[in-house]
Amino acid sequence: MRRDFTIKVYLELLDALQQSGYAFQTYAASVKNPLQKSAVLRHDVDRSNQRSLLMARIQKERNISGSYYFRIVPQSWDPAIIKEVSNLGHEVGYHYEDVDIIRRKGNYQREEMLDEAFRHFVVHLQKLRKLAPVETICSHGSPLSPLDNKIIWTKHSYKSLGVIAEPYLDTDFSTVAYLTDAGRRWNGRAVIIRDHATGNALCYPYIRSTRQLIHAVRSGNLPDHLLLNFHPQRWYNELLPWMRELLFQGIKNLIKRILLKVRPIK
Ligand SMILES: [Zn+2]
């Protein structure tokens, strides 16, 4: 059996996209000037920022630019890596989780918490902008949190800060196919708590493995605009870390299935 979520399979996916005529755009470029047929490679740097750097270098070798969203936590945030990813020609964005961080700090009333989270967000955005230009942001799912980090925008505005878009809030999912490797599968709706497309979203339940995704790309079964989401810590050629990720994800998926059953999602 050939393993999925290896760098080798990842390269096959890039080949399929290139050979099928998809141009690669950063998320910001796709918002400002969408090309006729394009794929956005969005990377959520949840942890293992070294794996993100590896993907950023692989893309650079192929003249591909992607978007990399960094969290404020130490397992993601590394100024040298953030700068290098940006210098390689990729977009850097903020993978924010300020609502969850503030929620864990104390007992706030909702309004007060949103204000505090926004202040927190502004500080981190400024900190990131000292390392790289930032035009877009993307929420972290914080699956263990009862609150969605995006609720900050029920009271405040990111556009007032010069942020042009947030993929979950500014994408027309009825025309852009959004596929994510969350849950270590491409059709993981049952194990995704928040990081899914909303509204009348295009849906591809038959695409589970990366090879099935490659086949769909090569067969022309996907629309001209793709938003593909990667968690770089998941992709390994080496057997041991690959198995560690496989086991870790199996446990995470089990917990997420339970959470989705017992907890109303806000
Ligand atoms: Zn995340």
Tab-separated table of C-alpha atoms and ligand atoms in Angstrom:
chain	number	residue	atom	x	y	z
A	1	MET	CA	0.000	0.000	0.000
A	2	ARG	CA	1.402	3.424	-0.930
A	3	ARG	CA	1.382	5.912	1.883
A	4	ASP	CA	-0.586	9.152	1.603
A	5	PHE	CA	0.518	12.545	3.012
A	6	THR	CA	4.148	12.141	2.021
A	7	ILE	CA	6.244	14.825	0.332
A	8	LYS	CA	6.370	12.537	-2.701
A	9	VAL	CA	2.572	12.558	-3.010
A	10	TYR	CA	2.578	16.294	-2.378
A	11	LEU	CA	4.917	16.787	-5.348
A	12	GLU	CA	2.621	14.652	-7.495
A	13	LEU	CA	-0.254	16.953	-6.544
A	14	LEU	CA	1.760	20.046	-7.517
A	15	ASP	CA	2.614	18.374	-10.854
A	16	ALA	CA	-1.045	17.563	-11.496
A	17	LEU	CA	-2.095	21.147	-10.789
A	18	GLN	CA	0.635	22.612	-12.992
A	19	GLN	CA	0.002	20.212	-15.851
A	20	SER	CA	-3.743	20.850	-15.675
A	21	GLY	CA	-3.244	24.551	-16.274
A	22	TYR	CA	-3.747	25.960	-12.793
A	23	ALA	CA	-1.699	29.080	-12.097
A	24	PHE	CA	-0.653	29.543	-8.481
A	25	GLN	CA	-1.667	32.680	-6.662
A	26	THR	CA	-1.278	33.761	-3.089
A	27	TYR	CA	-4.571	34.261	-1.302
A	28	ALA	CA	-4.096	38.053	-1.325
A	29	ALA	CA	-3.383	38.040	-5.087
A	30	SER	CA	-6.456	35.879	-5.713
A	31	VAL	CA	-8.578	38.451	-3.884
A	32	LYS	CA	-7.092	41.460	-5.669
A	33	ASN	CA	-6.633	40.036	-9.140
A	34	PRO	CA	-8.080	36.540	-9.624
A	35	LEU	CA	-6.661	34.737	-12.639
A	36	GLN	CA	-8.895	32.750	-14.960
A	37	LYS	CA	-7.727	29.391	-13.633
A	38	SER	CA	-5.849	29.374	-10.376
A	39	ALA	CA	-5.057	27.470	-7.227
A	40	VAL	CA	-4.294	29.038	-3.871
A	41	LEU	CA	-2.093	26.893	-1.644
A	42	ARG	CA	-2.946	27.945	1.885
A	43	HIS	CA	-0.801	26.616	4.721
A	44	ASP	CA	-1.927	26.761	8.336
A	45	VAL	CA	1.257	26.624	10.403
A	46	ASP	CA	-0.366	25.069	13.465
A	47	ARG	CA	2.948	23.568	14.617
A	48	SER	CA	6.238	22.310	13.120
A	49	ASN	CA	7.215	25.523	11.410
A	50	GLN	CA	10.246	23.684	9.961
A	51	ARG	CA	7.893	21.602	7.794
A	52	SER	CA	6.344	24.823	6.542
A	53	LEU	CA	9.756	26.126	5.569
A	54	LEU	CA	10.399	22.888	3.701
A	55	MET	CA	7.170	23.308	1.718
A	56	ALA	CA	7.975	26.963	1.076
A	57	ARG	CA	11.372	25.954	-0.360
A	58	ILE	CA	9.883	23.172	-2.496
A	59	GLN	CA	7.434	25.666	-3.975
A	60	LYS	CA	10.153	28.235	-4.605
A	61	GLU	CA	12.098	25.649	-6.632
A	62	ARG	CA	9.032	25.310	-8.841
A	63	ASN	CA	8.289	29.042	-9.046
A	64	ILE	CA	5.097	28.540	-7.058
A	65	SER	CA	3.924	31.005	-4.452
A	66	GLY	CA	1.671	30.077	-1.570
A	67	SER	CA	0.221	31.626	1.573
A	68	TYR	CA	1.497	30.782	5.050
A	69	TYR	CA	-0.487	31.662	8.168
A	70	PHE	CA	1.480	31.715	11.430
A	71	ARG	CA	0.072	31.418	14.933
A	72	ILE	CA	1.394	33.444	17.843
A	73	VAL	CA	2.323	30.302	19.845
A	74	PRO	CA	5.974	29.136	20.035
A	75	GLN	CA	5.405	25.957	18.004
A	76	SER	CA	4.443	28.150	15.039
A	77	TRP	CA	5.993	31.576	15.598
A	78	ASP	CA	9.647	31.854	14.601
A	79	PRO	CA	10.797	35.258	13.317
A	80	ALA	CA	13.633	33.790	11.216
A	81	ILE	CA	11.323	31.279	9.531
A	82	ILE	CA	8.586	33.866	8.968
A	83	LYS	CA	11.104	36.191	7.302
A	84	GLU	CA	12.554	33.425	5.185
A	85	VAL	CA	9.123	32.255	3.995
A	86	SER	CA	8.331	35.835	3.008
A	87	ASN	CA	11.712	36.303	1.296
A	88	LEU	CA	11.057	33.156	-0.744
A	89	GLY	CA	8.200	35.082	-2.357
A	90	HIS	CA	5.291	33.660	-0.375
A	91	GLU	CA	2.513	35.472	1.389
A	92	VAL	CA	2.615	35.620	5.181
A	93	GLY	CA	-0.599	36.005	7.169
A	94	TYR	CA	-1.777	35.832	10.761
A	95	HIS	CA	-3.423	32.571	11.922
A	96	TYR	CA	-5.320	34.192	14.746
A	97	GLU	CA	-6.773	32.640	17.886
A	98	ASP	CA	-7.067	35.708	20.093
A	99	VAL	CA	-10.611	34.944	21.270
A	100	ASP	CA	-9.498	31.566	22.593
A	101	ILE	CA	-6.400	33.033	24.276
A	102	ILE	CA	-8.428	35.730	26.051
A	103	ARG	CA	-11.184	33.262	26.974
A	104	ARG	CA	-8.609	31.137	28.791
A	105	LYS	CA	-7.286	34.136	30.709
A	106	GLY	CA	-10.343	34.902	32.785
A	107	ASN	CA	-14.031	35.436	33.215
A	108	TYR	CA	-14.981	38.134	30.781
A	109	GLN	CA	-18.394	39.317	29.717
A	110	ARG	CA	-18.788	38.672	25.988
A	111	GLU	CA	-18.483	42.333	24.893
A	112	GLU	CA	-15.458	42.916	27.089
A	113	MET	CA	-13.852	39.710	25.830
A	114	LEU	CA	-14.319	40.737	22.200
A	115	ASP	CA	-12.710	44.129	22.901
A	116	GLU	CA	-9.809	42.502	24.713
A	117	ALA	CA	-9.378	39.913	21.939
A	118	PHE	CA	-9.330	42.669	19.337
A	119	ARG	CA	-6.635	44.598	21.255
A	120	HIS	CA	-4.661	41.369	21.482
A	121	PHE	CA	-5.173	40.772	17.740
A	122	VAL	CA	-3.926	44.272	16.832
A	123	VAL	CA	-0.729	43.821	18.873
A	124	HIS	CA	0.044	40.501	17.189
A	125	LEU	CA	-0.748	41.784	13.729
A	126	GLN	CA	1.680	44.660	14.287
A	127	LYS	CA	4.311	42.247	15.551
A	128	LEU	CA	3.929	40.090	12.434
A	129	ARG	CA	4.028	43.129	10.166
A	130	LYS	CA	7.482	43.946	11.532
A	131	LEU	CA	8.640	40.679	9.932
A	132	ALA	CA	6.651	40.607	6.689
A	133	PRO	CA	3.880	42.462	4.860
A	134	VAL	CA	0.495	41.115	5.988
A	135	GLU	CA	-2.635	41.643	3.904
A	136	THR	CA	-4.765	38.672	4.926
A	137	ILE	CA	-5.575	36.704	8.052
A	138	CYS	CA	-7.111	33.306	8.696
A	139	SER	CA	-8.696	31.948	11.862
A	140	HIS	CA	-7.254	28.973	13.729
A	141	GLY	CA	-9.914	26.364	14.475
A	142	SER	CA	-9.057	25.963	18.207
A	143	PRO	CA	-11.029	22.691	18.248
A	144	LEU	CA	-10.973	22.371	22.047
A	145	SER	CA	-12.430	25.835	22.567
A	146	PRO	CA	-16.189	26.318	22.931
A	147	LEU	CA	-15.842	29.615	21.043
A	148	ASP	CA	-15.080	30.313	17.400
A	149	ASN	CA	-12.176	32.774	16.960
A	150	LYS	CA	-14.108	34.470	14.159
A	151	ILE	CA	-16.700	35.900	16.606
A	152	ILE	CA	-14.295	38.807	17.115
A	153	TRP	CA	-15.611	40.144	13.780
A	154	THR	CA	-19.172	40.398	15.071
A	155	LYS	CA	-17.984	43.528	16.852
A	156	HIS	CA	-14.754	44.687	15.215
A	157	SER	CA	-13.419	45.054	11.692
A	158	TYR	CA	-10.178	43.713	10.255
A	159	LYS	CA	-10.603	45.873	7.174
A	160	SER	CA	-10.039	48.918	9.389
A	161	LEU	CA	-6.522	47.529	9.951
A	162	GLY	CA	-5.670	47.268	6.260
A	163	VAL	CA	-6.420	43.543	6.141
A	164	ILE	CA	-8.137	42.855	2.832
A	165	ALA	CA	-9.580	39.396	3.437
A	166	GLU	CA	-10.161	36.358	5.659
A	167	PRO	CA	-10.643	33.146	3.637
A	168	TYR	CA	-13.558	31.838	5.722
A	169	LEU	CA	-15.413	35.135	5.466
A	170	ASP	CA	-14.454	36.512	2.056
A	171	THR	CA	-14.574	33.477	-0.224
A	172	ASP	CA	-17.511	32.569	-2.419
A	173	PHE	CA	-17.476	28.853	-1.698
A	174	SER	CA	-20.106	28.236	-4.371
A	175	THR	CA	-17.518	28.991	-7.071
A	176	VAL	CA	-14.216	28.281	-5.314
A	177	ALA	CA	-13.627	24.640	-4.373
A	178	TYR	CA	-12.247	24.538	-0.850
A	179	LEU	CA	-10.461	21.331	0.056
A	180	THR	CA	-8.535	20.852	3.276
A	181	ASP	CA	-6.266	18.104	4.592
A	182	ALA	CA	-7.758	18.674	8.072
A	183	GLY	CA	-8.434	15.298	9.659
A	184	ARG	CA	-5.785	13.735	7.394
A	185	ARG	CA	-8.277	13.272	4.595
A	186	TRP	CA	-9.696	15.619	1.991
A	187	ASN	CA	-13.351	14.929	2.800
A	188	GLY	CA	-13.132	15.170	6.562
A	189	ARG	CA	-16.310	17.168	7.187
A	190	ALA	CA	-17.249	14.723	9.979
A	191	VAL	CA	-14.046	15.502	11.893
A	192	ILE	CA	-13.755	19.234	11.204
A	193	ILE	CA	-15.170	21.416	13.924
A	194	ARG	CA	-14.780	24.863	12.391
A	195	ASP	CA	-12.391	24.963	9.428
A	196	HIS	CA	-14.952	24.222	6.780
A	197	ALA	CA	-16.556	26.151	3.963
A	198	THR	CA	-19.918	27.685	4.692
A	199	GLY	CA	-22.996	28.610	2.683
A	200	ASN	CA	-23.798	26.876	-0.564
A	201	ALA	CA	-20.308	25.361	-0.746
A	202	LEU	CA	-19.077	23.045	-3.476
A	203	CYS	CA	-18.603	19.631	-1.953
A	204	TYR	CA	-16.501	16.620	-3.011
A	205	PRO	CA	-17.291	13.765	-0.630
A	206	TYR	CA	-15.706	11.204	-2.990
A	207	ILE	CA	-12.242	12.780	-2.633
A	208	ARG	CA	-10.728	11.222	0.450
A	209	SER	CA	-7.070	10.571	-0.423
A	210	THR	CA	-4.547	12.843	-2.102
A	211	ARG	CA	-4.428	10.409	-5.029
A	212	GLN	CA	-8.171	10.814	-5.469
A	213	LEU	CA	-7.637	14.578	-5.393
A	214	ILE	CA	-4.895	14.257	-8.030
A	215	HIS	CA	-7.218	12.168	-10.178
A	216	ALA	CA	-9.992	14.779	-9.856
A	217	VAL	CA	-7.541	17.543	-10.858
A	218	ARG	CA	-6.270	15.604	-13.880
A	219	SER	CA	-9.779	14.587	-14.963
A	220	GLY	CA	-10.959	18.194	-15.027
A	221	ASN	CA	-13.606	17.462	-12.384
A	222	LEU	CA	-12.823	20.509	-10.285
A	223	PRO	CA	-13.679	24.157	-10.992
A	224	ASP	CA	-11.196	26.754	-12.217
A	225	HIS	CA	-10.665	28.217	-8.757
A	226	LEU	CA	-9.254	26.101	-5.967
A	227	LEU	CA	-8.404	26.946	-2.390
A	228	LEU	CA	-6.329	24.075	-1.042
A	229	ASN	CA	-5.473	24.028	2.634
A	230	PHE	CA	-2.436	22.193	4.001
A	231	HIS	CA	-1.151	21.537	7.510
A	232	PRO	CA	2.572	21.119	6.771
A	233	GLN	CA	3.302	19.073	9.934
A	234	ARG	CA	1.304	16.244	8.390
A	235	TRP	CA	3.472	15.646	5.315
A	236	TYR	CA	6.521	13.396	5.751
A	237	ASN	CA	8.454	10.957	3.590
A	238	GLU	CA	10.232	9.488	6.616
A	239	LEU	CA	8.328	6.590	8.148
A	240	LEU	CA	8.634	7.346	11.882
A	241	PRO	CA	7.339	10.932	11.935
A	242	TRP	CA	4.749	9.938	9.337
A	243	MET	CA	3.459	7.188	11.674
A	244	ARG	CA	3.504	9.543	14.642
A	245	GLU	CA	1.279	11.950	12.715
A	246	LEU	CA	-1.008	9.113	11.619
A	247	LEU	CA	-1.548	8.001	15.227
A	248	PHE	CA	-1.860	11.534	16.563
A	249	GLN	CA	-4.480	12.384	13.952
A	250	GLY	CA	-6.426	9.192	14.698
A	251	ILE	CA	-6.710	10.228	18.354
A	252	LYS	CA	-7.576	13.827	17.421
A	253	ASN	CA	-10.315	12.701	15.044
A	254	LEU	CA	-11.832	10.538	17.765
A	255	ILE	CA	-11.909	13.491	20.179
A	256	LYS	CA	-13.363	15.771	17.503
A	257	ARG	CA	-16.143	13.295	16.700
A	258	ILE	CA	-17.058	13.213	20.396
A	259	LEU	CA	-16.913	17.018	20.700
A	260	LEU	CA	-19.136	17.430	17.652
A	261	LYS	CA	-21.698	15.130	19.296
A	262	VAL	CA	-21.709	16.572	22.796
A	263	ARG	CA	-21.073	20.273	22.338
A	264	PRO	CA	-23.065	22.859	20.448
A	265	ILE	CA	-20.722	24.745	18.130
A	266	LYS	CA	-20.707	28.518	18.512
B	1	ZN	ZN	-4.947	26.162	12.598
